[in-house]
Short mmCIF file of C-alpha atoms in Angstrom, two decimals:
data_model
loop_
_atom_site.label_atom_id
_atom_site.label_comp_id
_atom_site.label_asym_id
_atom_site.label_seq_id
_atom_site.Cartn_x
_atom_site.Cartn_y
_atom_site.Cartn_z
CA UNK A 1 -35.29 -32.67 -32.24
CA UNK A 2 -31.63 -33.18 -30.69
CA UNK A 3 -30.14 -32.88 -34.34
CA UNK A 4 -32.03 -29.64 -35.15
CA UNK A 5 -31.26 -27.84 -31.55
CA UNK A 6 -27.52 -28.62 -31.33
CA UNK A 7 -26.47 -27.34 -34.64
CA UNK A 8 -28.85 -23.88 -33.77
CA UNK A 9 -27.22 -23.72 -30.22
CA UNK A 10 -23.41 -23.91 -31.65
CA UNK A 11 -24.35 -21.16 -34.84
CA UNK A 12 -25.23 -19.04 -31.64
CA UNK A 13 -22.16 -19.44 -29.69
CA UNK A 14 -19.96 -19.13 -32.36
CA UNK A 15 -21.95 -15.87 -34.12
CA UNK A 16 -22.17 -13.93 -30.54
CA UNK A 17 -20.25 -10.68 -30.51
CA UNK A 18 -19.72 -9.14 -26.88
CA UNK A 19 -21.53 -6.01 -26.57
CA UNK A 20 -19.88 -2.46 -25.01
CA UNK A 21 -17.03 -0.87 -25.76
CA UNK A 22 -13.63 -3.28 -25.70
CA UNK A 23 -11.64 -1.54 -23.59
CA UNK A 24 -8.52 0.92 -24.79
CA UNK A 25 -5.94 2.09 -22.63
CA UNK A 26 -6.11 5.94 -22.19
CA UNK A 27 -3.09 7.84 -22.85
CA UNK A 28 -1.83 9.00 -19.84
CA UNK A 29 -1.23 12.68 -19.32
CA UNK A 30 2.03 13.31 -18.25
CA UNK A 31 5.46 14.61 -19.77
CA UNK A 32 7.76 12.45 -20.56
CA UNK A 33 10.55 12.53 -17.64
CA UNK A 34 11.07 14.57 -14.16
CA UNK A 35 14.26 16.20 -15.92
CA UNK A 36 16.09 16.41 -19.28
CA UNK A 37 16.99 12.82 -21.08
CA UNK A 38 15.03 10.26 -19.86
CA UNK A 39 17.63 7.47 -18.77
CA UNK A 40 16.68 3.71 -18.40
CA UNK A 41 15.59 2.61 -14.56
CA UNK A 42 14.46 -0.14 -12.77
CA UNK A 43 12.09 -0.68 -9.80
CA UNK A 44 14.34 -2.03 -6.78
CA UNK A 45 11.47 -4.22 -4.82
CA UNK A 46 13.46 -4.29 -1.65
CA UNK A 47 14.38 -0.40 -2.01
CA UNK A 48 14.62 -0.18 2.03
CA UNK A 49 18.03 -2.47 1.88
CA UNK A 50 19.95 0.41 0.13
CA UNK A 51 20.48 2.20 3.44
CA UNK A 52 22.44 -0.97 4.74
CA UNK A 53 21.04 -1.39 8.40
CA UNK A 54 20.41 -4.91 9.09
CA UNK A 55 17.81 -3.43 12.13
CA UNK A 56 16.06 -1.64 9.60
CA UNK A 57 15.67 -4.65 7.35
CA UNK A 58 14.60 -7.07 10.03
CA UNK A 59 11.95 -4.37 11.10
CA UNK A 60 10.63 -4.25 7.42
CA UNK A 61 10.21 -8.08 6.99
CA UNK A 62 8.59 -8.63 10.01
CA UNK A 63 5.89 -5.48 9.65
CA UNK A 64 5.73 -7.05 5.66
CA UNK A 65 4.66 -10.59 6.73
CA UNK A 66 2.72 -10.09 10.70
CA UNK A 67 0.71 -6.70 9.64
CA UNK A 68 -2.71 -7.35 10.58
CA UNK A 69 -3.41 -4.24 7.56
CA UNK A 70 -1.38 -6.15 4.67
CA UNK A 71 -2.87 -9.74 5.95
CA UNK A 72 -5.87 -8.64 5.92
CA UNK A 73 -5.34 -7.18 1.67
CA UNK A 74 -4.27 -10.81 1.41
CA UNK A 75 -7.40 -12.21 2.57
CA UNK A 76 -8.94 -9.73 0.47
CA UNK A 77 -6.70 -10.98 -2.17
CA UNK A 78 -8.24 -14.51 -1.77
CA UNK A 79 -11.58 -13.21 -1.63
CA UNK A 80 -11.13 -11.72 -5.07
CA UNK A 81 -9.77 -14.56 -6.40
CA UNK A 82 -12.58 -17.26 -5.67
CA UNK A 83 -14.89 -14.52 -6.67
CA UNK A 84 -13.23 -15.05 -10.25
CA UNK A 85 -13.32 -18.55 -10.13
CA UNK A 86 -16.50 -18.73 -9.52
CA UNK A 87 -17.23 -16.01 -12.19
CA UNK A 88 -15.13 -18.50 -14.23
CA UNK A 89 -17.08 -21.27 -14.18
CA UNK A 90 -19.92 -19.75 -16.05
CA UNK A 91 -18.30 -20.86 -19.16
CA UNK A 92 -19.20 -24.25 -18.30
CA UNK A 93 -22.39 -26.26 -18.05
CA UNK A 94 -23.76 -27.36 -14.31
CA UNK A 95 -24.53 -30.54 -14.06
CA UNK A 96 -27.09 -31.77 -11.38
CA UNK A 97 -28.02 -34.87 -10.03
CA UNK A 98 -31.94 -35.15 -8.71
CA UNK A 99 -33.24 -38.73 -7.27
CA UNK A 100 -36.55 -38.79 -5.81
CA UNK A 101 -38.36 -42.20 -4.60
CA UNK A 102 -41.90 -42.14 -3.29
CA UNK A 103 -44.24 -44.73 -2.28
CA UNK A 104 -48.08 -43.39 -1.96
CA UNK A 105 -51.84 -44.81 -1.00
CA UNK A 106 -54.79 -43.73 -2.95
CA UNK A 107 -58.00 -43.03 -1.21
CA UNK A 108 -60.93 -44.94 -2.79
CA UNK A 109 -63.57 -42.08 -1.90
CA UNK A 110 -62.08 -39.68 -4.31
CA UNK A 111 -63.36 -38.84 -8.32
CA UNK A 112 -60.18 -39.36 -9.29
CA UNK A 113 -60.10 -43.09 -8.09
CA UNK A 114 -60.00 -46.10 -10.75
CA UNK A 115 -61.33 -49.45 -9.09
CA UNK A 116 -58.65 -51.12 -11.39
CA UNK A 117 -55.63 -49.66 -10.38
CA UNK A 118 -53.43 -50.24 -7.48
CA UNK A 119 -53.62 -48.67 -4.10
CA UNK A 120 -50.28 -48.10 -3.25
CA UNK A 121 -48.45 -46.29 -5.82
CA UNK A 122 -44.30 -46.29 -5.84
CA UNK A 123 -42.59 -43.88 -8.09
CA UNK A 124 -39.10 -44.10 -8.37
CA UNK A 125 -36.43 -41.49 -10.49
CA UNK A 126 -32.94 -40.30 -10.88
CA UNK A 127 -31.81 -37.70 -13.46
CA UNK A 128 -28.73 -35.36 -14.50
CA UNK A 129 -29.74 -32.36 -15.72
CA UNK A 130 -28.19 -29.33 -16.80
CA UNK A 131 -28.88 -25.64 -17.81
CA UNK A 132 -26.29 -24.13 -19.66
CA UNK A 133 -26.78 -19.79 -20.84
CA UNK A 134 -25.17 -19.53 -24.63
CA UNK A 135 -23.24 -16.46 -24.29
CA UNK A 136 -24.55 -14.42 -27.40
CA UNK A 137 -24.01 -11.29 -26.07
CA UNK A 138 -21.11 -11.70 -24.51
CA UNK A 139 -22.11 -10.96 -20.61
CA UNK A 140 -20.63 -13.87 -19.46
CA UNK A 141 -17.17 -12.61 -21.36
CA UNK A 142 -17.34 -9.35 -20.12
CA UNK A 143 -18.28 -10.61 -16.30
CA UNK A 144 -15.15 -12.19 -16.47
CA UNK A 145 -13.22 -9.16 -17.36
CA UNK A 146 -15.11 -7.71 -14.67
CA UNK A 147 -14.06 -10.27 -12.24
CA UNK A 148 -10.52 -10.66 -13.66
CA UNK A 149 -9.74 -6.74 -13.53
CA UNK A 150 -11.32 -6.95 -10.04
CA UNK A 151 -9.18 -9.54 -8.99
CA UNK A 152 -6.06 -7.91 -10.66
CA UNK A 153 -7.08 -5.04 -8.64
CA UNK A 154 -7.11 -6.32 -5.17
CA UNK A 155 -3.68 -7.84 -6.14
CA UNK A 156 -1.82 -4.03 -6.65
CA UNK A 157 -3.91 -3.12 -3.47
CA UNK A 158 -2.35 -5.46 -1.53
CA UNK A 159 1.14 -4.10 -3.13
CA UNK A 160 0.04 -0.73 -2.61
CA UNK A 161 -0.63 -1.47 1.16
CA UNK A 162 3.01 -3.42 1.32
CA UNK A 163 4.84 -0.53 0.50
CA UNK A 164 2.84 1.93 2.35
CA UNK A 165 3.79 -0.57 5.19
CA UNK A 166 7.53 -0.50 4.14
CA UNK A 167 7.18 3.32 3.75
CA UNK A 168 6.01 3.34 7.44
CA UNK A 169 8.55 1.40 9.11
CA UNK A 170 11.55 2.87 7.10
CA UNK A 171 10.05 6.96 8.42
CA UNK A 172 9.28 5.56 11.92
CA UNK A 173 12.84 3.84 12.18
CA UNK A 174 14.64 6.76 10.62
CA UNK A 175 12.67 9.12 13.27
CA UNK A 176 13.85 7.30 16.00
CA UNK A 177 17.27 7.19 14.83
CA UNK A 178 17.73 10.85 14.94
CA UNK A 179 16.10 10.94 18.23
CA UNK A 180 19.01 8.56 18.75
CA UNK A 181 21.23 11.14 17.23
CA UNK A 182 19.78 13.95 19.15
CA UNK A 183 20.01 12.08 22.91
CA UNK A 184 23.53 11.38 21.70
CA UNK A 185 24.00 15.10 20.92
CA UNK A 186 22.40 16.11 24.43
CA UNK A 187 24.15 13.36 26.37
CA UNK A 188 27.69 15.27 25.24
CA UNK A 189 26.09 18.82 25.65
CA UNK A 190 24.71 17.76 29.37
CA UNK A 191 28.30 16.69 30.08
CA UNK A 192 29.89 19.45 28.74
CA UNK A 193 27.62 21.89 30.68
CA UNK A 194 27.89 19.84 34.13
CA UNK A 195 32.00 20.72 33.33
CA UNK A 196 30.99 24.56 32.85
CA UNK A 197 28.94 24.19 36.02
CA UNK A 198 32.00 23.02 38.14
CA UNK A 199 34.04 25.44 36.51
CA UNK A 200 31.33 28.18 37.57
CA UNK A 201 32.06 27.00 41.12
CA UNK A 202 35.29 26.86 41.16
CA UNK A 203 35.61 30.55 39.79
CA UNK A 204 32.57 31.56 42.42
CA UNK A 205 34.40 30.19 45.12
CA UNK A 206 37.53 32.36 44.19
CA UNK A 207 35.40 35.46 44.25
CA UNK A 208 35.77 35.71 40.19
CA UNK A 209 32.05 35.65 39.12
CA UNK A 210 29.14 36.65 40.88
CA UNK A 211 26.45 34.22 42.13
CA UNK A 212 24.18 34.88 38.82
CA UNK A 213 26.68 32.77 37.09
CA UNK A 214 26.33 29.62 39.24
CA UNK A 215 22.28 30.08 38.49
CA UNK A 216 22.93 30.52 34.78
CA UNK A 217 25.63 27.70 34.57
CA UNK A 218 22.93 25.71 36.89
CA UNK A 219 19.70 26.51 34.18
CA UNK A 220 21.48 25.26 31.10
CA UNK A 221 21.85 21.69 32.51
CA UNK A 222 18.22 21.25 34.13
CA UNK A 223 17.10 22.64 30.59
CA UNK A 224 19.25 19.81 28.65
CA UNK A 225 18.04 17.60 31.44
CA UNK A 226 14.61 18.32 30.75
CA UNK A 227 15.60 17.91 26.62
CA UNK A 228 16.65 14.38 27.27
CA UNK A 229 13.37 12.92 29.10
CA UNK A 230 11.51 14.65 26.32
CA UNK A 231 13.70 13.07 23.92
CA UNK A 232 13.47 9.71 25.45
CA UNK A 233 9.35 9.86 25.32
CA UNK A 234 10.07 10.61 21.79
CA UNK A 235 12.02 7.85 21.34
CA UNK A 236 9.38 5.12 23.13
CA UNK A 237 6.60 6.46 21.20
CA UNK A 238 8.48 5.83 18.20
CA UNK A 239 9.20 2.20 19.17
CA UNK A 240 5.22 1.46 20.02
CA UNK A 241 4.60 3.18 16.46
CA UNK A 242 7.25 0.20 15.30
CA UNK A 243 5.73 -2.59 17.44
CA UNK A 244 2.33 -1.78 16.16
CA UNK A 245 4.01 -2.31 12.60
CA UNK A 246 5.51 -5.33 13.19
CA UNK A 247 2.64 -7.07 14.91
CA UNK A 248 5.12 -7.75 17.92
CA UNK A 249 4.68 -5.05 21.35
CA UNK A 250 7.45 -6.84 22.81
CA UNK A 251 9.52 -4.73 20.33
CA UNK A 252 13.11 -3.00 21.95
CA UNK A 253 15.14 -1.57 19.45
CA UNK A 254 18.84 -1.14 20.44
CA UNK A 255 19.77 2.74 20.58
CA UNK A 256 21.82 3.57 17.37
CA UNK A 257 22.55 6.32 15.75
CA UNK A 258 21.37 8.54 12.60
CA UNK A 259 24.67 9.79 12.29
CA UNK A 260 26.20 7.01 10.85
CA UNK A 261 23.32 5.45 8.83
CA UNK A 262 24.71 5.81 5.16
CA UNK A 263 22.64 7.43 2.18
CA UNK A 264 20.56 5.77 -0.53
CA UNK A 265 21.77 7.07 -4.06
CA UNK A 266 20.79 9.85 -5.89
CA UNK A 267 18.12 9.24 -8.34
CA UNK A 268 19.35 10.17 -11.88
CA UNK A 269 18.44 13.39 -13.86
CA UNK A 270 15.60 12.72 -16.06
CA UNK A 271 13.77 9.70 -14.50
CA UNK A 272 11.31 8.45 -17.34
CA UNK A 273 7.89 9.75 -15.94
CA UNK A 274 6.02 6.41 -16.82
CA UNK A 275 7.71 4.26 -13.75
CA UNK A 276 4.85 5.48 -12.11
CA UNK A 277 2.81 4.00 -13.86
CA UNK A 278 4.26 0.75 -12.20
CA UNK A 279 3.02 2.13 -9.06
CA UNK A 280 0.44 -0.46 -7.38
CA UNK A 281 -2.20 2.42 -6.64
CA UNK A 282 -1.91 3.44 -10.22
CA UNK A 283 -2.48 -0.06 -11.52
CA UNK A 284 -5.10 -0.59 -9.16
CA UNK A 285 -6.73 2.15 -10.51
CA UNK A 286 -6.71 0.96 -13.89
CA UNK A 287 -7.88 -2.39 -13.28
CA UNK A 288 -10.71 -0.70 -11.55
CA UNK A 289 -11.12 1.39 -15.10
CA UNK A 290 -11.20 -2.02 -16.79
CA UNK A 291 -13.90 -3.74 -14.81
CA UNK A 292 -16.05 -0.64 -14.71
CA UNK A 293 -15.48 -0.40 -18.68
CA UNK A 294 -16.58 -4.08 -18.80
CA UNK A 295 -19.26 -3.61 -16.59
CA UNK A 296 -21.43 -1.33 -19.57
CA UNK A 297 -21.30 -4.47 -21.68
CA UNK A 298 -23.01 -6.37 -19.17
CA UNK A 299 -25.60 -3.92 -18.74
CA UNK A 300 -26.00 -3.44 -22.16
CA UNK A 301 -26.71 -7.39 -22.54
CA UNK A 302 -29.98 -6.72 -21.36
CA UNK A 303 -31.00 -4.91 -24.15
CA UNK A 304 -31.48 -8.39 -26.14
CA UNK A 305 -32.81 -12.13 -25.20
CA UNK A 306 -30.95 -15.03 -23.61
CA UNK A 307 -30.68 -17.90 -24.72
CA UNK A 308 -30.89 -21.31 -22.40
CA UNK A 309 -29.89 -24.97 -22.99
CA UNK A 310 -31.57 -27.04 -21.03
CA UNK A 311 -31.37 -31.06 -20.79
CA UNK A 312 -31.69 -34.17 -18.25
CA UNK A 313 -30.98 -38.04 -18.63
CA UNK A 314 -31.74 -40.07 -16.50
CA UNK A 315 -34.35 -43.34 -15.26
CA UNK A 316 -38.10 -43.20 -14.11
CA UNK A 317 -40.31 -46.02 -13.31
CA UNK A 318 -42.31 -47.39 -10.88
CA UNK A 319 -40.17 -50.26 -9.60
CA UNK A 320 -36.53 -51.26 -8.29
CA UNK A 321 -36.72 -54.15 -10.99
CA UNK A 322 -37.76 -52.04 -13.99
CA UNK A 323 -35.81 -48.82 -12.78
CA UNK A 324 -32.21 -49.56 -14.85
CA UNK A 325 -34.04 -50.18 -18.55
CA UNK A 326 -36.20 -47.06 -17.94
CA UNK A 327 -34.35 -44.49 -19.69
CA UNK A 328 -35.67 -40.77 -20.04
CA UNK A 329 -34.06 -37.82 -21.39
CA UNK A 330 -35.11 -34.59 -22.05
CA UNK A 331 -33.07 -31.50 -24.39
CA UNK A 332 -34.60 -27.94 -25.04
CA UNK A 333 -33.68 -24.03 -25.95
CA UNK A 334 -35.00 -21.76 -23.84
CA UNK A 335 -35.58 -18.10 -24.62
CA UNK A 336 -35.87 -15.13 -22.04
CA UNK A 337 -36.36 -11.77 -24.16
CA UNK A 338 -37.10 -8.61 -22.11
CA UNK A 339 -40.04 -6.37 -23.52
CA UNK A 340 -40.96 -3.68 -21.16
CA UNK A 341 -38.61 -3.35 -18.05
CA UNK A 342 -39.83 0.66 -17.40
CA UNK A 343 -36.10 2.24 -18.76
CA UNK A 344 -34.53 -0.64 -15.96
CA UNK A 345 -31.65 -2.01 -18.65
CA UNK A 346 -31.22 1.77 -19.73
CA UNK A 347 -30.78 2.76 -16.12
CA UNK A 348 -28.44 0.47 -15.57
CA UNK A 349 -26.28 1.31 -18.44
CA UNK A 350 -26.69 5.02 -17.89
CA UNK A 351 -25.27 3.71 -13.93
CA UNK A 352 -22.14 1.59 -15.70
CA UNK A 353 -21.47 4.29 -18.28
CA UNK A 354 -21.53 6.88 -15.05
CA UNK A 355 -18.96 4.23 -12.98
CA UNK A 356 -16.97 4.20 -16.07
CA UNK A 357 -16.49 7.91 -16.63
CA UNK A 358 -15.39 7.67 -12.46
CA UNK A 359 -12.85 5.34 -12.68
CA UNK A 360 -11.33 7.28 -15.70
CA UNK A 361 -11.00 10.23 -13.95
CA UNK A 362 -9.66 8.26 -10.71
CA UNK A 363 -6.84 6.68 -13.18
CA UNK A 364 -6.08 9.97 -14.70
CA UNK A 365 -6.29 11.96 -10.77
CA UNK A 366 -4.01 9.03 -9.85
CA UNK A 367 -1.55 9.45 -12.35
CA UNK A 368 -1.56 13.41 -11.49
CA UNK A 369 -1.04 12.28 -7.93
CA UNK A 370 1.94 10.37 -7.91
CA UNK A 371 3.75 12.71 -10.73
CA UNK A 372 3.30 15.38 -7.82
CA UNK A 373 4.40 13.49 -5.11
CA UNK A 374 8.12 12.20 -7.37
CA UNK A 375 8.25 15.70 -8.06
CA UNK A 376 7.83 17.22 -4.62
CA UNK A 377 10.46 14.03 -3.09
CA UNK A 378 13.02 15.00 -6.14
CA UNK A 379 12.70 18.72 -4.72
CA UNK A 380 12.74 17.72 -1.26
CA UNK A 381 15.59 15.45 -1.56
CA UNK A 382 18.00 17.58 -3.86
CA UNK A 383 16.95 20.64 -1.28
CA UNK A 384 17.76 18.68 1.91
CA UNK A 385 21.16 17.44 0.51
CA UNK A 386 22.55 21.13 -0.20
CA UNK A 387 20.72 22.34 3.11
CA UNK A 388 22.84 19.50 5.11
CA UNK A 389 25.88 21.07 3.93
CA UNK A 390 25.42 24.05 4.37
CA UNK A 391 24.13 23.01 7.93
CA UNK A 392 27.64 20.97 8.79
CA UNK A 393 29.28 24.43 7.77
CA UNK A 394 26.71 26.05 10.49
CA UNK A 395 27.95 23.36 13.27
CA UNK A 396 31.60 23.59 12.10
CA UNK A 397 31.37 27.22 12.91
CA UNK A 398 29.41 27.56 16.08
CA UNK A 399 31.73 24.69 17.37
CA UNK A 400 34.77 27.49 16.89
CA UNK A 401 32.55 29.85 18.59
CA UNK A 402 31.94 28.31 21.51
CA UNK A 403 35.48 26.96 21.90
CA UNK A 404 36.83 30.48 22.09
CA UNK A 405 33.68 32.00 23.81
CA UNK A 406 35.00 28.84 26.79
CA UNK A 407 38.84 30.01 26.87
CA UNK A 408 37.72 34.02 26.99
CA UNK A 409 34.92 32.84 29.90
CA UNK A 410 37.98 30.78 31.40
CA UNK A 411 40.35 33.99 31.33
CA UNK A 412 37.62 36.06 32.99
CA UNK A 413 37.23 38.10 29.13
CA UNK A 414 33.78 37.28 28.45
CA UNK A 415 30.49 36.85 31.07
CA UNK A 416 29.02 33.42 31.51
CA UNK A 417 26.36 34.48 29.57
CA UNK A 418 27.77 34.95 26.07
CA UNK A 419 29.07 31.52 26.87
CA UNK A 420 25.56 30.57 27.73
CA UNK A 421 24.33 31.68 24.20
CA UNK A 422 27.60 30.07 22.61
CA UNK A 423 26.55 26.96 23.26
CA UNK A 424 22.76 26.90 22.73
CA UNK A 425 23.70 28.40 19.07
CA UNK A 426 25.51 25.20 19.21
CA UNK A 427 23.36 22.64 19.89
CA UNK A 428 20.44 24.25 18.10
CA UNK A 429 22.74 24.06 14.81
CA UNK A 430 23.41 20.38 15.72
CA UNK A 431 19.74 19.78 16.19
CA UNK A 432 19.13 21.18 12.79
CA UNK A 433 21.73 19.49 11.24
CA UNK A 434 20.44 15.61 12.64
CA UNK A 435 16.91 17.09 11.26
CA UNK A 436 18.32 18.03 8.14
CA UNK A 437 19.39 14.17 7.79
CA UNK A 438 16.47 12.96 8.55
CA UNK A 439 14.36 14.56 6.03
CA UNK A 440 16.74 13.65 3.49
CA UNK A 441 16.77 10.19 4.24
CA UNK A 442 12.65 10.66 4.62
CA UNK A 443 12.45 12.75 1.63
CA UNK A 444 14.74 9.33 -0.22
CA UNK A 445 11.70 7.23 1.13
CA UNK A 446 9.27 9.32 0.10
CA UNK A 447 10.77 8.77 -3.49
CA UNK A 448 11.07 5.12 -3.12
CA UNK A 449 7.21 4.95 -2.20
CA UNK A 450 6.36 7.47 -5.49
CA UNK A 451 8.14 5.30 -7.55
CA UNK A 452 6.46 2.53 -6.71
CA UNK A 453 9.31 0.59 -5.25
CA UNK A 454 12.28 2.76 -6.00
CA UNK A 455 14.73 2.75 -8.53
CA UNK A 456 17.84 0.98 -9.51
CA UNK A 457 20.91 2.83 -11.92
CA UNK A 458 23.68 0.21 -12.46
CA UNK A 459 26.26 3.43 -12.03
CA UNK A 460 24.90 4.51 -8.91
CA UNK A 461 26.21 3.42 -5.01
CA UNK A 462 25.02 4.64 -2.08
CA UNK A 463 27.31 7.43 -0.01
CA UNK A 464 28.03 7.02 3.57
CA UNK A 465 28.16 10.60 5.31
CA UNK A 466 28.65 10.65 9.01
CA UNK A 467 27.56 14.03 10.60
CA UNK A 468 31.23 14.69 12.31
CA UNK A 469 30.54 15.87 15.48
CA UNK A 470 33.84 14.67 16.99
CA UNK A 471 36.24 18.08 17.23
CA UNK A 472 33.87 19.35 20.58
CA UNK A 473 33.32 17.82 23.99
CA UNK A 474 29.80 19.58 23.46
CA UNK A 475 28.92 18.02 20.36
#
């Protein structure tokens, strides 16, 4: 029988087609760049190092390998993996070993009792056996696309959860900078309004200003008093946003200084639209589109019979002595062949066909997604940088305002209040000027997390502009 079954069992293997569709990558609806030529870029992995601030990169490393959010993709990561291992092993026969070894009495008032035979009955046996599925169909093949696509698929979640993570850090950091900036900024303006103040006493003592001046002069620095304690809650709220990052609440972050941080480079004009495709979310979602397409095979493999190989070798007898010489072995081919399941099978395909058409339109939305979100951080970034000029112009200006505004106040020309609004046109333009930065440093992020990772131009180096602020003892 072993000569006939073999040969039958091997035909089988080797004529079995996989069923479903094989899958085919869609073409992905998008235009071909953000801009005019499309020029040749790279994905920079550790994008956050191009604004050169050692703090920032520490912070980024740390939140990147103590994240209880990222450690816990990896787990998932390992999960996914064993999953396909043991999706793996499918291909192979199991091999079992079953020993049994009994010793029983007969009772002598039963029918079935022989006077000749023994009493006491041992029965001793040990066996491997095996049962083995010959993948005709190709379920097992298409399970392990499943489970490989899956897997693949928890791996660019992980990534997409890293540089979320990096995203995180790099906005939270850059927000407290320009808190930084602006506490710096209010620091000067308190100082220069406590001078103002003295000055208003000085000139109230002499009988040059009225009383209302020494109220007004006495308002401006409470309110910049009040502006620093509400920048300094700003700023701690910022650094327990960090220390939840970094898995470490012991965090202090030295004060610094948006100011002075320098700026990444400017992406160049016509970035090829299919670096997004790199992004981990993106690929995730594809990988997801391959295990669901995979998925209708396996349904569909229950449309026709399986096919088992079944077989055991192994000793039986009825004594220790005899056990060793008494061989057995056993070989078969099973069939299992459904016949009326009640539209089960076609349910089930109708189900993977369904998931199928789902994760399509989740690869395509995803795609769609991302293109938006370059687009709006291209805009947002290219916007920012012109508005931060034209914002230093703003400061440059109210600075000359002021400064005359103080020597007209000084010469008894002008009332404390135009001196007042002098310098809260001032500050306010200063404000706006350290938020300007900040979004175009966020808005750079932004980009770097659309991308996937960022980019890398060989011609490109970053710019260092520092916000001068320098030519004003109010500044």
């Amino acid at each position: 029988m072993t000569p006939r079954i073999l040969p039958l069992a091997l035909a089988l293997a080797l004529a079995g087609c996989a069923v479903g569709p094989d899958y085919q990558r869609p073409a992905a609806p998008l235009p071909e760049s953000y801009g005019e030529a499309a020029e040749t870029a790279a994905i920079d992995k550790r994008w956050w190092t191009l604004f050169e601030d050692a703090t920032l990169n520490e912070l980024v490393d740390q939140a990147l390998l103590n994240n209880a959010d990222l450690r816990l993709a990896i787990a998932r990561v390992e999960e996914a993996d064993a999953v396909a291992r043991e999706v793996g092993a499918a291909w192979f026969p199991e091999i079992d070993l079953a020993a049994t070894a009994g010793r029983s009495k007969m009772s002598t008032k039963t029918a079935a009792w022989n006077p000749g035979a023994p009493r006491i009955v041992k029965d001793l046996s040990a066996a491997l056996t095996t049962t083995y599925e010959i993948d005709v169909w190709g379920s097992i093949r298409r399970s392990n696309e499943a489970a490989r696509a899956n897997m693949l698929a928890s791996r660019y979640s992980r990534d997409a959860i890293r540089l979320s993570i990096a995203g995180f850090v790099s906005s939270a950091y850059l927000a407290l900078r320009a808190v930084d900036a602006q506490l710096a900024v209010a620091a000067e303006s308190l100082a220069s309004r406590e001078e103002s103040l003295q000055l208003v006493k000085t000139r109230l003592d002499a009988g040059y200003v009225s009383p209302l001046d020494l109220h007004e002069a006495s308002s401006a620095v409470a309110g910049m008093q009040a502006a620093i304690i509400d920048f300094r809650r700003q700023r701690d709220l910022l650094e327990h946003q960090l220390a939840l990052l970094t898995a470490n609440p012991a965090l202090k972050i030295a004060v610094g200084d948006l100011r002075q941080l320098p700026l990444p480079p400017i992406p160049p004009a016509g970035l090829p639209a299919d670096l997004i495709e790199a992004r981990p979310d993106v690929r995730e979602a594809e990988q997801r589109l391959v295990a669901a397409n995979a998925s209708i095979g396996i349904a569909k493999a229950g449309y026709y019979p399986r096919f088992m190989l079944t077989g055991s070798l192994g000793n039986a007898s009825k004594s220790l002595g005899d056990f060793l010489g008494a061989g057995t072995w056993t070989v078969g081919l099973g069939l299992f062949m459904p016949l009326l399941d009640f539209g089960r099978t076609s349910a089930r395909v109708d189900q993977a066909t369904a998931l199928n058409e789902q994760s399509l339109i989740a690869w395509q939305n995803s795609l769609q997604i991302a293109y938006k979100e370059v687009r709006d951080a291209l805009v947002n970034l290219h916007r920012n940088s012109e508005a931060e000029a034209a914002r230093a112009a703003l400061v440059a200006d109210t600075r000359d305002a002021l400064t005359i505004y103080e020597h007209r106040y000084a010469e008894g020309y002008s009332s404390y209040l135009e001196v007042l609004v002098a310098q809260r046109n001032h500050n306010d333009a200063l404000e706006a000027l350290i938020a300007t930065r900040q979004a175009r440093l966020t808005a750079a992020v932004d980009l770097f997390k659309a991308l996937g990772g960022g980019w890398q131009a060989a011609s490109e180096e970053g710019e260092a502009v520092a916000v001068a602020t320098d030519a004003h003892p109010d500044n």
